[in-house]
mmCIF file of C-alpha atoms in Angstrom:
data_model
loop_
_atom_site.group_PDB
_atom_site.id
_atom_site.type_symbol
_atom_site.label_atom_id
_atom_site.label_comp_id
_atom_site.label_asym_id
_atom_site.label_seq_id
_atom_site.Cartn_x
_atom_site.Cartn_y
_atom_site.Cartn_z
ATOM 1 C CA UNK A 1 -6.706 72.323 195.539
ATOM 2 C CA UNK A 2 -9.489 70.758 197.463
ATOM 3 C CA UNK A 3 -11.795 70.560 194.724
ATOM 4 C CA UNK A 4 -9.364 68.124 193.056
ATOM 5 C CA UNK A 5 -8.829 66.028 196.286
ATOM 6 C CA UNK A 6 -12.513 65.283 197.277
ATOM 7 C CA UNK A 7 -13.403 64.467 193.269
ATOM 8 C CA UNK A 8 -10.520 61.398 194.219
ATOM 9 C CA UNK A 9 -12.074 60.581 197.261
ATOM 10 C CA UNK A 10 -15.385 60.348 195.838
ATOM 11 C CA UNK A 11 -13.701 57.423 193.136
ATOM 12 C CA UNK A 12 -13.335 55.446 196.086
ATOM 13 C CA UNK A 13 -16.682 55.971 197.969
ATOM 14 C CA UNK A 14 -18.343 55.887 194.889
ATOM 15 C CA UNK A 15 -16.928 52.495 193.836
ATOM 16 C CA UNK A 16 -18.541 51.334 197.349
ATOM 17 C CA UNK A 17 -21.834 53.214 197.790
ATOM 18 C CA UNK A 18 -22.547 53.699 194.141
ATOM 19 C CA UNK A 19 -21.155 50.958 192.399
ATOM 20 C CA UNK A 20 -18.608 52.499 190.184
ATOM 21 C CA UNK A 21 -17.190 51.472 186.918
ATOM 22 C CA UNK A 22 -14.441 49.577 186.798
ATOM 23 C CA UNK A 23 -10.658 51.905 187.301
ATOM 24 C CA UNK A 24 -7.323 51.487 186.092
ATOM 25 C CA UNK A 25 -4.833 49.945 188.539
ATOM 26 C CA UNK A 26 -1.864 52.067 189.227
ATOM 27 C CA UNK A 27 0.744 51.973 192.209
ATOM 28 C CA UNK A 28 2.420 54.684 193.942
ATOM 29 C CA UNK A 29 6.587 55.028 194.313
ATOM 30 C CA UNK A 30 8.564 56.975 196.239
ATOM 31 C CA UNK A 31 13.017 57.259 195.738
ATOM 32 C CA UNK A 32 14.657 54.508 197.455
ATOM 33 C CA UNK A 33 11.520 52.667 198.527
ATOM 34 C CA UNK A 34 8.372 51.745 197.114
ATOM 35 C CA UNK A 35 4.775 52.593 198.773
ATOM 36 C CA UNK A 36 1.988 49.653 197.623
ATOM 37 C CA UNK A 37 -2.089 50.408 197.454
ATOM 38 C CA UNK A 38 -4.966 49.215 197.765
ATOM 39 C CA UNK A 39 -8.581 50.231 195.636
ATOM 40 C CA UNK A 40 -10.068 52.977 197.969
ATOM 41 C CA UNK A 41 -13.105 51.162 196.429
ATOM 42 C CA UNK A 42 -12.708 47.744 197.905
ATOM 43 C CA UNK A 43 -12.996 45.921 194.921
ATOM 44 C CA UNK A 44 -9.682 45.263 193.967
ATOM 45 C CA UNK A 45 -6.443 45.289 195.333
ATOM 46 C CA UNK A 46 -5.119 47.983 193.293
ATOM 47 C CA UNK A 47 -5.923 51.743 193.089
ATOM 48 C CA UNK A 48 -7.423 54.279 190.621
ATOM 49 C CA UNK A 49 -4.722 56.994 189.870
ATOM 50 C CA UNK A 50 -6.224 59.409 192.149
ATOM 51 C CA UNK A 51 -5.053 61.980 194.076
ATOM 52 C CA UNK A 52 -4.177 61.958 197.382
ATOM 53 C CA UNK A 53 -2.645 64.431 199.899
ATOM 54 C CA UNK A 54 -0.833 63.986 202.925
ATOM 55 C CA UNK A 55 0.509 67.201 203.461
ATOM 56 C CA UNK A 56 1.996 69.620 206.032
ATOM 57 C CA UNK A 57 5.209 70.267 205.725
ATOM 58 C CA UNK A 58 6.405 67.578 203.783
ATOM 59 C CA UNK A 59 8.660 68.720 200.575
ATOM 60 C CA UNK A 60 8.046 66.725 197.762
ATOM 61 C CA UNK A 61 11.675 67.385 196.203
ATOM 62 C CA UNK A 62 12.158 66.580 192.797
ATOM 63 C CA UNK A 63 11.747 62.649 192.059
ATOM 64 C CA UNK A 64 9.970 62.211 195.640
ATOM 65 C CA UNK A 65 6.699 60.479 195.679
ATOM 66 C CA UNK A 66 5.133 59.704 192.629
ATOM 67 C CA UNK A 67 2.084 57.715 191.385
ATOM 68 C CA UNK A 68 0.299 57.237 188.246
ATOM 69 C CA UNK A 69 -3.078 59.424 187.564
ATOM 70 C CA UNK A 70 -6.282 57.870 186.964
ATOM 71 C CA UNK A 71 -7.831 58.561 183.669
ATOM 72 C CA UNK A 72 -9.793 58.206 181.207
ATOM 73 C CA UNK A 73 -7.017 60.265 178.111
ATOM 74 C CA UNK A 74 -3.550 59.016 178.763
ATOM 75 C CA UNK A 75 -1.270 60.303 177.005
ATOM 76 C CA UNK A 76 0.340 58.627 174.080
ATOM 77 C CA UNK A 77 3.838 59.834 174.670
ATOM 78 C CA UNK A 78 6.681 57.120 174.427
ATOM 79 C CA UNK A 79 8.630 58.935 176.949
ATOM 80 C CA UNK A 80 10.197 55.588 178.857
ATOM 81 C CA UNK A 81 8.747 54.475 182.198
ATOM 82 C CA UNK A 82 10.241 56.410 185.245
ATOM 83 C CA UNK A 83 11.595 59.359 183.144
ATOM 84 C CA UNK A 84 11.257 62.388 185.436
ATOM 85 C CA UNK A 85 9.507 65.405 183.393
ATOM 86 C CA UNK A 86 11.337 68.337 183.312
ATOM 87 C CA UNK A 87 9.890 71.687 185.473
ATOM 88 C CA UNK A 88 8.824 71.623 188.739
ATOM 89 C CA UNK A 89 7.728 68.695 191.053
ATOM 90 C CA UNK A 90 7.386 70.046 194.938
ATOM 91 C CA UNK A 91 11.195 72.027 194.339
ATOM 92 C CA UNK A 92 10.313 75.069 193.179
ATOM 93 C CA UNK A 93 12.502 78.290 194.820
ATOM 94 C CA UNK A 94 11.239 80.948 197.435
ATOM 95 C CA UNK A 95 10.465 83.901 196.224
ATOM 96 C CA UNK A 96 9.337 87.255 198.063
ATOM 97 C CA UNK A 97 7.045 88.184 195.171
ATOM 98 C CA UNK A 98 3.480 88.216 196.298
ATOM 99 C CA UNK A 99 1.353 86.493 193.546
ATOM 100 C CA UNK A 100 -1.402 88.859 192.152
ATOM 101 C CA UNK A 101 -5.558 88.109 193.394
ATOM 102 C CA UNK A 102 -7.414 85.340 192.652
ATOM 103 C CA UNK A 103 -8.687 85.100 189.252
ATOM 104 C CA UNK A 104 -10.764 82.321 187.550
ATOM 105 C CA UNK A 105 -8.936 80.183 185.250
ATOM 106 C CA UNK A 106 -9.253 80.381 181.264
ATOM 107 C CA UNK A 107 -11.549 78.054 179.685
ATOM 108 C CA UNK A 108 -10.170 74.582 178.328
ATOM 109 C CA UNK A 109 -9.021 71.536 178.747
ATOM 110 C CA UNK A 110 -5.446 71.413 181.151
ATOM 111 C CA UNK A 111 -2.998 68.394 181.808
ATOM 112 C CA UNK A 112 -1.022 67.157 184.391
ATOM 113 C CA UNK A 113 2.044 65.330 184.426
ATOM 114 C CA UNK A 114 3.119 62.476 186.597
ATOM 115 C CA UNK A 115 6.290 63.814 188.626
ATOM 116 C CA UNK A 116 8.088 60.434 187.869
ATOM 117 C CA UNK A 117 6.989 59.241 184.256
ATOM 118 C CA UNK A 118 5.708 61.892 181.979
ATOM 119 C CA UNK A 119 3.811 59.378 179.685
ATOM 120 C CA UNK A 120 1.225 59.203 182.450
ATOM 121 C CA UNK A 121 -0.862 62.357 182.694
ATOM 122 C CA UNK A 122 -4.406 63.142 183.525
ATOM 123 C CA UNK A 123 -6.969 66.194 181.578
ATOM 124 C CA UNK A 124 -9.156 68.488 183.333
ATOM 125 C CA UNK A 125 -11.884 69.846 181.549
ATOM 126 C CA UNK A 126 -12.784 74.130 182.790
ATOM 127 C CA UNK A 127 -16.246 75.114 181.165
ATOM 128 C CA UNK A 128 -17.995 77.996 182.059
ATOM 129 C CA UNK A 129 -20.194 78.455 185.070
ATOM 130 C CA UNK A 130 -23.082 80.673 185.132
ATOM 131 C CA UNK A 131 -21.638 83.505 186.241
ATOM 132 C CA UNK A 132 -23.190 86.915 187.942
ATOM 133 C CA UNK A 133 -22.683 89.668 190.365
ATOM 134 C CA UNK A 134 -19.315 89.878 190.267
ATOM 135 C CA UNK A 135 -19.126 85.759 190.382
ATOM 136 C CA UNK A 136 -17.238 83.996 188.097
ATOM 137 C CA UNK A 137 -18.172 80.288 187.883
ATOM 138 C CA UNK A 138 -15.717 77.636 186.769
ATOM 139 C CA UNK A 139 -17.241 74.140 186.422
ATOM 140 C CA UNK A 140 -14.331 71.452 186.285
ATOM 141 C CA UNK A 141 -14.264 68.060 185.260
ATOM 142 C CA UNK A 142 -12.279 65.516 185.446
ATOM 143 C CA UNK A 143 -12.338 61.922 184.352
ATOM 144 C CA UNK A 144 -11.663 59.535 187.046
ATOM 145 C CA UNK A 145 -11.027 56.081 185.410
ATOM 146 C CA UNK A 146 -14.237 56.101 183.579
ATOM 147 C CA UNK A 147 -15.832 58.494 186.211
ATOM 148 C CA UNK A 148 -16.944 61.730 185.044
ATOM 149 C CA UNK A 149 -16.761 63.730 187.974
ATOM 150 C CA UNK A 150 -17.243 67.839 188.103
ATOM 151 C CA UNK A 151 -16.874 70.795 190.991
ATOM 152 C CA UNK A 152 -18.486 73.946 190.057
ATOM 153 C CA UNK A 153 -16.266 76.293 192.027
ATOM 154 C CA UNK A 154 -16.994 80.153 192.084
ATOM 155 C CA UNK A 155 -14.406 83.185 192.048
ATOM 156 C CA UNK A 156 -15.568 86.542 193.476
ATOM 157 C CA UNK A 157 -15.162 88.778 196.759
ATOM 158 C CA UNK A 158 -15.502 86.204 199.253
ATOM 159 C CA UNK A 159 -12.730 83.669 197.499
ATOM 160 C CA UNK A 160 -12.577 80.637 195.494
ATOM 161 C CA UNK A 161 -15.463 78.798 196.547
ATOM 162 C CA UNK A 162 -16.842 75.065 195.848
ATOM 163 C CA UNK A 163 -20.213 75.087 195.751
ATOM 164 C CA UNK A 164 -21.269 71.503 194.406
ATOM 165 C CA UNK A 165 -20.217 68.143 192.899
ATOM 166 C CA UNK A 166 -21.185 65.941 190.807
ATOM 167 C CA UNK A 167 -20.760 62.329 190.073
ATOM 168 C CA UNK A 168 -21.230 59.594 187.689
ATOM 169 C CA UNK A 169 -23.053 56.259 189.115
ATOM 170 C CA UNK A 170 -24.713 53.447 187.883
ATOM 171 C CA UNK A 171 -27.959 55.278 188.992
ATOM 172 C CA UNK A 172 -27.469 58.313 187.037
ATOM 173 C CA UNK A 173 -25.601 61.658 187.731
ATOM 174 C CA UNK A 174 -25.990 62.415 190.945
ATOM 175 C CA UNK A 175 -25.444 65.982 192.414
ATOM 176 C CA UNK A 176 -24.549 67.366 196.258
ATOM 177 C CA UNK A 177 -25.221 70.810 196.878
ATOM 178 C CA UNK A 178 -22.176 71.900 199.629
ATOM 179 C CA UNK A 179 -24.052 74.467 202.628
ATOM 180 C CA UNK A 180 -22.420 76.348 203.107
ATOM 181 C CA UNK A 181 -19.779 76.108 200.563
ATOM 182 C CA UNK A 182 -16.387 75.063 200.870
ATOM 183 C CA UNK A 183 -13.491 77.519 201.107
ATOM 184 C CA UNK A 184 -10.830 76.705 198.764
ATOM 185 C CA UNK A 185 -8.910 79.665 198.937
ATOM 186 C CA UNK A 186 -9.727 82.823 200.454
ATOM 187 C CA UNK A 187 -10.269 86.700 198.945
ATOM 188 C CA UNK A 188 -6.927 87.976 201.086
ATOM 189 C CA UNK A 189 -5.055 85.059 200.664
ATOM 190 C CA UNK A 190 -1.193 85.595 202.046
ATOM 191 C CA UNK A 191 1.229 84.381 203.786
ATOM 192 C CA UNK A 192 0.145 83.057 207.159
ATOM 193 C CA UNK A 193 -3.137 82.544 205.847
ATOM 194 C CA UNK A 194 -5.268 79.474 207.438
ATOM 195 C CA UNK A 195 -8.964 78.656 207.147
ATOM 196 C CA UNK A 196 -10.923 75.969 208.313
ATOM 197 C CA UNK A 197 -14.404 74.725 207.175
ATOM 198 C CA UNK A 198 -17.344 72.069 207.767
ATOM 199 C CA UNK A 199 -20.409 71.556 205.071
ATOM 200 C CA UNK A 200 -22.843 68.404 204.198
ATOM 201 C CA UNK A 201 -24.538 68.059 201.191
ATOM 202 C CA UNK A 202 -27.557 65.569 200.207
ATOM 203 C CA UNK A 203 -26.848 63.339 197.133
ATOM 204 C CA UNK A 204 -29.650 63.177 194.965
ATOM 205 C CA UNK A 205 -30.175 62.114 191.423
ATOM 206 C CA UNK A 206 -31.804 64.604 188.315
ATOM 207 C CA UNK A 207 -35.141 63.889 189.343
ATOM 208 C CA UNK A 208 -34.410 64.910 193.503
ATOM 209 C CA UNK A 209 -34.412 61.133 194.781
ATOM 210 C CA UNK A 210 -32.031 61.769 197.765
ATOM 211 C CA UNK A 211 -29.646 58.965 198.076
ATOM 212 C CA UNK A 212 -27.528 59.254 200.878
ATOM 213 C CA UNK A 213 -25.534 62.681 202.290
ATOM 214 C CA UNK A 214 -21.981 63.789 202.395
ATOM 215 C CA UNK A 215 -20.011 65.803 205.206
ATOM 216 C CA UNK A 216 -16.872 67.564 204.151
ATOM 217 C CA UNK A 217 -14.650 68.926 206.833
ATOM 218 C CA UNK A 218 -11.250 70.947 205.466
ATOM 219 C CA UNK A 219 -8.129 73.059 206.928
ATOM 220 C CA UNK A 220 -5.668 74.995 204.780
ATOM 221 C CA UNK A 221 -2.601 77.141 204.954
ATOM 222 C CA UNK A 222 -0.724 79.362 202.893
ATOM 223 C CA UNK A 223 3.264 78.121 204.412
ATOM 224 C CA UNK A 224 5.114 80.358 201.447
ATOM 225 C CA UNK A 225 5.818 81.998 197.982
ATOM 226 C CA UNK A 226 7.372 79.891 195.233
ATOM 227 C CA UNK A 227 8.849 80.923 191.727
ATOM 228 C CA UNK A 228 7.328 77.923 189.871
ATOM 229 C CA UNK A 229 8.287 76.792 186.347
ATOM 230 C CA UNK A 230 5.383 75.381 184.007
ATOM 231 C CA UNK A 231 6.742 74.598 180.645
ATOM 232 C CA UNK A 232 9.027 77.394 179.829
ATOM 233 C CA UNK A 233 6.890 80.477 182.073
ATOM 234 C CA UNK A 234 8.091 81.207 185.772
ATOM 235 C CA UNK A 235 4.999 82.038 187.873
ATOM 236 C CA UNK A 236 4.628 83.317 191.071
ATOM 237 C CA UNK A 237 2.669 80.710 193.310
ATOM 238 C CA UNK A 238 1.114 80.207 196.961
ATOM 239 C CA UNK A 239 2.585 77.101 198.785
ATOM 240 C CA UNK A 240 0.045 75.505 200.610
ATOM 241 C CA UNK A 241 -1.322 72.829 202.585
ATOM 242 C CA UNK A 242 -4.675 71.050 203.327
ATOM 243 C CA UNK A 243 -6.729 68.501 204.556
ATOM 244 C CA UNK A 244 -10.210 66.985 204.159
ATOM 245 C CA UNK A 245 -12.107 64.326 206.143
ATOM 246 C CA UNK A 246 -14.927 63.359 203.508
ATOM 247 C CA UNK A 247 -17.596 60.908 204.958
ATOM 248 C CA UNK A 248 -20.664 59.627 202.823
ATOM 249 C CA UNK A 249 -23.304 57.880 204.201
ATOM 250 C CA UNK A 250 -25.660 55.830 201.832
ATOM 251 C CA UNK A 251 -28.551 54.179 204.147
ATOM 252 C CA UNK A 252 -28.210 50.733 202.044
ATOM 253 C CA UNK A 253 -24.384 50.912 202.227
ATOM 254 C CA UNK A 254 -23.596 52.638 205.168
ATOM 255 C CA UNK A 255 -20.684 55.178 206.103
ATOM 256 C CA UNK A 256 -17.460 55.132 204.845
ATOM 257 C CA UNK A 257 -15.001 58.481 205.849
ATOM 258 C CA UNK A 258 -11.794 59.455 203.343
ATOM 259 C CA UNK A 259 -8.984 61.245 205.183
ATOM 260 C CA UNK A 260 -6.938 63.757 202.298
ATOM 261 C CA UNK A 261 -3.426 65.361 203.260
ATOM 262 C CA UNK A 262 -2.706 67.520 200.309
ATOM 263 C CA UNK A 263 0.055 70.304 199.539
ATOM 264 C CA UNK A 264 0.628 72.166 196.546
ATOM 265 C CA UNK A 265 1.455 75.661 194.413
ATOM 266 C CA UNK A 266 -1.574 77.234 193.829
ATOM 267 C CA UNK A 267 -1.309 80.033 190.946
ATOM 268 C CA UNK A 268 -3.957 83.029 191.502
ATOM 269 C CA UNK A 269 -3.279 84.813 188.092
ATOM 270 C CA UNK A 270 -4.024 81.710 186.069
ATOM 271 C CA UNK A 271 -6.897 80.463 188.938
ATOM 272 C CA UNK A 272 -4.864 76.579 188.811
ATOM 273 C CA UNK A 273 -2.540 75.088 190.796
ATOM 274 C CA UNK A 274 0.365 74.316 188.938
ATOM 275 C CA UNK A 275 1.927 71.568 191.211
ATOM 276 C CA UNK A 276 -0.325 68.905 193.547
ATOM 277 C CA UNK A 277 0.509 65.746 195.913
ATOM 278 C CA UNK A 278 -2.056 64.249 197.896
ATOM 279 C CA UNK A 279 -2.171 61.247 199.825
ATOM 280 C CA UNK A 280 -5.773 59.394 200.495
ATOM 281 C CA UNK A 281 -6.727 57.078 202.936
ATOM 282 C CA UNK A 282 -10.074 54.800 203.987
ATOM 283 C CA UNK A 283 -10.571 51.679 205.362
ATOM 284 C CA UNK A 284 -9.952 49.744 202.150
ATOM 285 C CA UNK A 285 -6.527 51.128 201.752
ATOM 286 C CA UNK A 286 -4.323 54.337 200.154
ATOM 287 C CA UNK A 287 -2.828 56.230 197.254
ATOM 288 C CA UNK A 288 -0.202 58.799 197.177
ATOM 289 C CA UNK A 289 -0.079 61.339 193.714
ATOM 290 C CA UNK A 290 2.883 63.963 192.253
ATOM 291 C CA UNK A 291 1.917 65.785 189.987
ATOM 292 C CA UNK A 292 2.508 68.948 187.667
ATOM 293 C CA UNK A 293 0.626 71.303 185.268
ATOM 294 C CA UNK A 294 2.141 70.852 181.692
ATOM 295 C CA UNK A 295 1.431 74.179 180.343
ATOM 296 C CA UNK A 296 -0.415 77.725 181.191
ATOM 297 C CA UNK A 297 -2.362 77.470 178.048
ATOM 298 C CA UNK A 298 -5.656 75.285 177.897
ATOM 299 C CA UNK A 299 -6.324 73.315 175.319
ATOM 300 C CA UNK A 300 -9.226 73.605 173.042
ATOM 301 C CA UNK A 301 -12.023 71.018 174.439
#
């Protein structure tokens, strides 16, 4: 879950510190009233699909906050604008089923749906990691209007950890090694479960020029069990909540800090979460996101 969220902060330092490319514009809209936004960049007045998350305790409820999601393969479909997907969208039921332990997810390509119009959707790309001593290693990508951005995240004993990112930039692909890594979930996850964290990480290109450095403090808690619906399979699912407070600091930029408020249904036995919303917010401005897993089954990359 916070894998996702920082990769959408980074769109918006990125487009400051690093000169990103240029993004999509999307806006975000809630039932009954309509939330604008602004480029977490600064360089427009209109914002890359991204994720954000604003998130304790608030239910999304079916046809609740939506916003577009920024990428690089939209889909096609020629569903009409604002029809609401079918399947879950922050409404799923309790259950009192404990999901099963974490496991890492199965290799592919995975989309997500916009909660509000399913023509909108956004791929993430799961390759393998290099994986030992009882580590699995899942490195996932996503593209982030025009952005290539990837967490390598490892599944073993101590959890579902993050232990880098990467980034495109007009200086190359630049890397930031997380110490110590960043719990995203952990090995006796239940409910009740909450787990804080603090890391850094220097950003350096392929050939070690250090560029600037990036301090990631994150909360989470595990508030319930859902019965969630992807496509036609019910799974059993984690409710949970989060947030991040992501600051980079480029010497011939500056500092800019991202505050993320996420929630979502985090599946163990497929290693995904099957339902996110997360709200982002900087200086420059915000973005709110809804969104849902479209199927179980990866795609071939």
């Amino acid at each position: 879950m916070i894998a996702v969220a920082i990769l959408l902060a980074l769109v918006g330092i990125g487009g400051v510190a690093f000169g990103a490319a240029d993004k999509p514009s999307t806006n975000a809209s809630t039932a009954g009233s309509t939330t604008s936004t602004s480029e977490l960049s600064g360089s427009d007045t209109t914002l890359p699909g991204a994720t954000d998350t604003t998130v304790a305790g608030a239910g999304a409820g079916a046809g609740a906050t939506s916003t577009t999601a920024a990428s690089g393969n939209h889909s096609t479909a020629t569903t009409a604008a604002g029809a609401k997907p079918s399947g879950i969208c922050g409404d799923a039921p309790a259950t009192s089923t404990d999901p099963t332990a974490n496991q890492a997810p199965a290799i592919g390509r995975y989309t997500f749906v916009d909660c509000t119009d399913n023509s909108k959707t956004v791929d993430e790309a799961v390759t393998a990691g290099a994986s030992s001593n009882g580590v699995t290693r899942r490195n996932v990508t996503a593209d982030m209007g025009g952005q290539q951005q990837t967490s390598s995240i490892a599944y073993g004993p101590n959890g579902v950890l993050i232990e880098s990112l990467s980034f495109d930039s007009p200086q190359g692909r630049l890397t930031c090694d997380l110490n110590p890594d960043v719990l995203n979930y952990p090995a006796d996850i239940h409910v009740g479960s909450q787990w804080s964290g603090s890391s850094t990480c220097d950003i350096k290109n392929n050939a070690g020029v250090k560029y600037g450095t990036i301090k990631l403090d994150s909360t989470g808690k595990v508030t319930g069990k859902v019965a969630a619906t992807v496509g036609t399979t019910t799974v059993n699912a984690w409710s949970v909540e989060g947030t991040i407070t992501l600051t980079a600091t480029v010497p011939s930029f500056g500092s800019q800090t991202t505050h993320i408020n996420e929630r979502g249904y985090y599946d163990p036995a497929h290693g995904i979460e099957v339902y996110r919303h997360a709200e982002v917010q900087n200086g420059s401005g915000s973005v709110t996101t809804d969104e849902k897993l479209s199927s179980l089954t990866p795609k071939a990359s």
